[in-house]
């Protein structure tokens, strides 16, 4: 196997809760609390979890919108070979922008309402100063055609409000891919679209990934979408990755009690199917200065002495491509 | 279409006795700056005692307008052009506002979507439930009686009674949604409309809320109308479902029958574009185009511009909602040609 | 796929939802799809501008108060513009100049105890003093009067110094617009910049600018200007600058910051950062254009406030101006005509109503725009 | 909440310090403020010398600043030029309560009335009456205050002859009387404040009854009792006649000021109501079967009150401006008139004192509004 494109090592993000000018904050939300993850070239990995589990924060750190508290992200970049994202100067950041792009959740709000479509698509080229104005326009038109907004002149000079949600998300995809990134973070790109539009966007993204060799980190709360989009899935719970496996393996044989609950809680579009009751207690809390023990301990049906007296379990290999963070998973 | 015919199609897949709530030929339009919008077009359905009906469709298909019509709370620019809404035989649309007010919550209550915004941020949960209680008890309920009642309701929905004195922002999303359900139950309504009751909640919380609603329904025996864009949620909770498209009903029938073999290409495409995590992963078929602009709906069948099966006839004539069997009615000229979603190619 | 002729604007690109990557029609496949770019771009700009103007105008018109405001502003603007033209052509500067002109009217006056009709009567004391100590009530005298009531020569009469009131009113309109423009520009520039930068950068930039906004809030513009006039000589420009600064860095900055804050948390801001935009680029290209409509709105409210402020200060004789509506009232007041009720109405009403109406009109215009630019107020 | 308010108070004190400092430098940039004294024949040259020494004008800037700041903390703001030899602080102590009284009454009445009218107007959205009411409110907000005050005097003092046109008291009545005007005025001010607090307390207490009808009866009865105690209490004191005389003089300026600030609060309420009307919980309230009136008053208006209170500060600017103008036109000897006179006379120490005391007044109102706002919004109470 070739070396991974992206390597997350012990990535952490802690937000101070009690902010003050003079006081030193004492309480932190451990939004992301030590994550290890590899993403291969051309691979798409799903990051799945409930709201507040830290999946969006991971995406923001990878796109340099948030600064990690600790840990490192290594990316094999054509622009900047093997560089660590957590230790960059301004110039490096700008060069890395060419490699890492993002597609946002809300198609209605991710485009500036006062700029035309072609402006939005070519903005990354302009900001990176790539090519002449004419070349940028041509490249933009080519991208519009690529995402199915053809002929480009019909759309290029429109404003976002003149487009439907699906079309706007296509513009967002064109904008993310216009500078040929090798890696794109997709933050729930289809969750706000209607079902009938959603599939065409998902198919477009898969198709483009294959054609352009792009890797995706696909952040979603919807296991069904993740199943369709991703080669592998990582499940997050309160800032920790609790299970990583190939998609079909994870859905068919979830090992972690949380993954099992999650899988059995997803509604199935078949009235004859009786879902098992998810085996899980309580509700999600906020990870404010969490205890060092397993994050899932208070909701876990299996929790026992081992879990109470040890730290959060490490992510361990169960089969060749399946890793779980649980003392009782085997 | 005669009333009897409408009633039978409306009841497709339901019980034969006189239904609790009947919607008959409801047609609503909104007057906007850009012209009129046909929000609901000749919609008929019926809900029996203790039954649960699912209304499913994409945004703008008119399902929320149906809910607001049932409560008589359509916005000011809405006009009801035709139709009746009968609760136990009484037409609610013809009632004066002061009479209608007495039916709201007492007979038809609602579980709103987005539980945060359903609560007024400046009052405690108890104050807001008490308000519903005192109105319908004509002010004779004392505060201590109201507290007892709310305590009972909280127990029913699995909330700690202490939560009633909290403000909405102090509760988690799931707790707020439970409290919304408790409030909906406060006056023992005959019908509850659950408008996207679990949207924006996490799946595990969603699972609990849905199970709770089903349990409460079987204990208290009221009818529930579930409104959702998520066909999988509807499959879990509804005995019968109506699929809405562009303001009209495309298909209506018993859940088992419709999910088993949809007889409208739109229902078919909803099913084939919802990836399931159980069973083999099949090819998903995207629907071309966008939902129609209701300012200027297409002639003929509203679905024809996006329909893979459409012919010239579909562009010219609008298909009526017709009974196919006792358990299913569809508004499609080619209802018998709609393929089985399980024939989609297996990917993995 | 069958298509119907009634497809709407939003769905014209319906083919877009088809399989990706495949050209939907026979358009030029060479990748030079935007060869007609420049012209198309221009044509589209115009199309969009016209469409948005039409839509906004429809919204604006629906709420008639804005239109009323606009009409009143237009009337005053015409007055201000007409003044130099009239001075050059019809009006003799000797008689009509608003500051140094003089035109005393010769009229026949009846001597009375107490004046009820200022154009026709003179009081006994004054008549005895100016003409002949033997004059009695009921006699008539030839005299010049100032202030003179409206006549054909002077449609709004003359002031206590014998100057034409209409001419003063028109020059006063120029002063009011000038003062309003200076104040509005200052407010807009200061408030937009402070608001946008504070909202986007947060942290200490935010803290500093909001504390300074608190400071300006504790400093209501008119008391502050009165205070300043105790120490400095104020003229129109300094007055406009100070008023604009106080309201721009104070309340307007707070309002615009909260608006900019709703823009700054939108995903397109993150999107721009991911595309490689620096902080200032984001503020200039993405934040400011989206708060600009509201900025324009507050500009109207500032103009309204500034006109009133200028009039108050000049009424109290605190600023150095050749002529303004406030000075007209001050002149009348100093000569003791103000509390005489309606007898000398042309000394009090034209100027007082002009201030009121113009300030009122700008405010109404702002309100009307509020309904257009403020989505929160649009009806569902 | 206490923490939030405490930090807010800290911020305000900081801002007040900023104000004092800026004023100091604004004045010093202009040069020697005692030049004016030299020109005034009423002030002996020694007095100017004394003033220069007292202000430390012969000292370097930072020492002057320090002297000024410490003096200010001890209430020493120097001597007025045009009211020589009165202390500035003495003048302020005498006159600031009058302005405060004017502001208090005008503010409370205009908030209550503006809110009551604004909520009804918002409910009439799109009708002719709503347009009419909005136009009247905008007119009141933007009317040229000098002109408005003159028209009021002309109508109420000259044509109808209901109220005196100017002044604070009828001098003839007070001459030789047992009370000083300020003494009575402050008693009046305090008792009105007490009345407002008591009324609010009664309202809160009445909400605690178990049965709904008890809550209604308790509220109305309690309010009536509080007002009765206030009126009876005043009529029993020997001050009553003098208090009535002050009140009589107060009516016209207060009425004018109230009318003008009423427009602002009404518009604020209208806008806040319209925004709140679109919230989802309003639909919930309707769905519960509440009458339109209950939806308006209990849900929309109560929630809209928060933004109204929050943005009232902007409206307060109008009130302060109005009070200055009206004090001048009605010859009402408060802080506004004092500031104006100081400005026309070039009386720098008094002008500084005036602007700082107005800033201080503003700061107090600012803080009180914050307090009310935190109490109204449960999201801020934690």
Tab-separated table of N, CA, C and O in Angstrom, chain D residues 261-295:
chain	number	residue	atom	x	y	z
D	261	UNK	N	-40.422	61.729	23.026
D	261	UNK	CA	-39.716	60.451	23.154
D	261	UNK	C	-40.683	59.282	22.973
D	261	UNK	O	-40.277	58.170	22.661
D	262	UNK	N	-41.957	59.560	23.107
D	262	UNK	CA	-42.968	58.549	22.853
D	262	UNK	C	-42.845	57.982	21.429
D	262	UNK	O	-42.924	56.777	21.218
D	263	UNK	N	-42.633	58.894	20.465
D	263	UNK	CA	-42.491	58.442	19.079
D	263	UNK	C	-41.388	57.405	18.944
D	263	UNK	O	-41.563	56.371	18.308
D	264	UNK	N	-40.244	57.681	19.579
D	264	UNK	CA	-39.113	56.761	19.488
D	264	UNK	C	-39.421	55.400	20.077
D	264	UNK	O	-39.193	54.372	19.443
D	265	UNK	N	-39.972	55.389	21.309
D	265	UNK	CA	-40.253	54.083	21.925
D	265	UNK	C	-41.326	53.331	21.146
D	265	UNK	O	-41.280	52.115	21.026
D	266	UNK	N	-42.284	54.057	20.603
D	266	UNK	CA	-43.312	53.374	19.841
D	266	UNK	C	-42.720	52.697	18.611
D	266	UNK	O	-43.048	51.553	18.292
D	267	UNK	N	-41.824	53.399	17.934
D	267	UNK	CA	-41.230	52.805	16.742
D	267	UNK	C	-40.348	51.608	17.096
D	267	UNK	O	-40.354	50.590	16.407
D	268	UNK	N	-39.593	51.753	18.195
D	268	UNK	CA	-38.771	50.630	18.643
D	268	UNK	C	-39.655	49.415	18.907
D	268	UNK	O	-39.349	48.291	18.490
D	269	UNK	N	-40.752	49.644	19.612
D	269	UNK	CA	-41.656	48.545	19.941
D	269	UNK	C	-42.231	47.915	18.682
D	269	UNK	O	-42.286	46.691	18.547
D	270	UNK	N	-42.643	48.764	17.773
D	270	UNK	CA	-43.247	48.255	16.546
D	270	UNK	C	-42.268	47.329	15.813
D	270	UNK	O	-42.626	46.218	15.415
D	271	UNK	N	-41.027	47.795	15.657
D	271	UNK	CA	-40.051	46.982	14.955
D	271	UNK	C	-39.788	45.669	15.687
D	271	UNK	O	-39.767	44.592	15.082
D	272	UNK	N	-39.594	45.765	17.017
D	272	UNK	CA	-39.311	44.552	17.789
D	272	UNK	C	-40.475	43.573	17.715
D	272	UNK	O	-40.285	42.355	17.595
D	273	UNK	N	-41.686	44.101	17.769
D	273	UNK	CA	-42.871	43.246	17.673
D	273	UNK	C	-42.902	42.527	16.328
D	273	UNK	O	-43.185	41.350	16.241
D	274	UNK	N	-42.602	43.267	15.277
D	274	UNK	CA	-42.685	42.673	13.956
D	274	UNK	C	-41.660	41.575	13.777
D	274	UNK	O	-41.900	40.584	13.103
D	275	UNK	N	-40.494	41.765	14.390
D	275	UNK	CA	-39.508	40.700	14.307
D	275	UNK	C	-39.958	39.496	15.125
D	275	UNK	O	-39.817	38.353	14.707
D	276	UNK	N	-40.490	39.748	16.305
D	276	UNK	CA	-40.905	38.639	17.167
D	276	UNK	C	-42.094	37.884	16.579
D	276	UNK	O	-42.201	36.674	16.748
D	277	UNK	N	-42.968	38.603	15.879
D	277	UNK	CA	-44.152	37.964	15.318
D	277	UNK	C	-43.810	36.815	14.385
D	277	UNK	O	-44.629	35.942	14.133
D	278	UNK	N	-42.582	36.840	13.841
D	278	UNK	CA	-42.221	35.795	12.896
D	278	UNK	C	-41.625	34.566	13.574
D	278	UNK	O	-41.288	33.597	12.915
D	279	UNK	N	-41.478	34.611	14.891
D	279	UNK	CA	-40.871	33.477	15.584
D	279	UNK	C	-41.844	32.299	15.610
D	279	UNK	O	-43.054	32.473	15.610
D	280	UNK	N	-41.271	31.108	15.701
D	280	UNK	CA	-42.103	29.905	15.686
D	280	UNK	C	-42.997	29.798	16.918
D	280	UNK	O	-44.088	29.261	16.852
D	281	UNK	N	-42.512	30.296	18.068
D	281	UNK	CA	-43.321	30.095	19.268
D	281	UNK	C	-44.638	30.863	19.217
D	281	UNK	O	-45.567	30.544	19.953
D	282	UNK	N	-44.715	31.837	18.338
D	282	UNK	CA	-45.976	32.554	18.174
D	282	UNK	C	-47.012	31.618	17.543
D	282	UNK	O	-48.178	31.602	17.934
D	283	UNK	N	-46.543	30.808	16.607
D	283	UNK	CA	-47.422	29.809	16.007
D	283	UNK	C	-47.860	28.791	17.061
D	283	UNK	O	-49.029	28.411	17.130
D	284	UNK	N	-46.915	28.383	17.911
D	284	UNK	CA	-47.268	27.460	18.995
D	284	UNK	C	-48.360	28.064	19.864
D	284	UNK	O	-49.335	27.404	20.203
D	285	UNK	N	-48.190	29.333	20.208
D	285	UNK	CA	-49.170	29.987	21.080
D	285	UNK	C	-50.542	29.994	20.417
D	285	UNK	O	-51.554	29.704	21.059
D	286	UNK	N	-50.573	30.293	19.124
D	286	UNK	CA	-51.863	30.292	18.426
D	286	UNK	C	-52.449	28.883	18.405
D	286	UNK	O	-53.646	28.693	18.617
D	287	UNK	N	-51.580	27.907	18.135
D	287	UNK	CA	-52.056	26.524	18.034
D	287	UNK	C	-52.639	26.062	19.364
D	287	UNK	O	-53.521	25.215	19.412
D	288	UNK	N	-52.147	26.639	20.474
D	288	UNK	CA	-52.672	26.246	21.779
D	288	UNK	C	-54.078	26.783	21.981
D	288	UNK	O	-54.732	26.458	22.964
D	289	UNK	N	-54.545	27.635	21.079
D	289	UNK	CA	-55.906	28.151	21.197
D	289	UNK	C	-55.963	29.480	21.918
D	289	UNK	O	-57.031	29.903	22.342
D	290	UNK	N	-54.832	30.155	22.060
D	290	UNK	CA	-54.843	31.465	22.712
D	290	UNK	C	-55.568	32.471	21.826
D	290	UNK	O	-55.499	32.395	20.599
D	291	UNK	N	-56.223	33.437	22.453
D	291	UNK	CA	-56.869	34.480	21.666
D	291	UNK	C	-55.770	35.369	21.088
D	291	UNK	O	-54.649	35.398	21.590
D	292	UNK	N	-56.127	36.099	20.037
D	292	UNK	CA	-55.143	36.973	19.390
D	292	UNK	C	-54.545	37.956	20.389
D	292	UNK	O	-53.366	38.258	20.365
D	293	UNK	N	-55.398	38.428	21.308
D	293	UNK	CA	-54.921	39.389	22.278
D	293	UNK	C	-53.903	38.771	23.223
D	293	UNK	O	-52.879	39.384	23.545
D	294	UNK	N	-54.190	37.522	23.640
D	294	UNK	CA	-53.248	36.847	24.535
D	294	UNK	C	-51.944	36.553	23.806
D	294	UNK	O	-50.861	36.687	24.378
D	295	UNK	N	-52.031	36.179	22.530
D	295	UNK	CA	-50.816	35.937	21.756
D	295	UNK	C	-50.004	37.220	21.694
D	295	UNK	O	-48.792	37.231	21.926
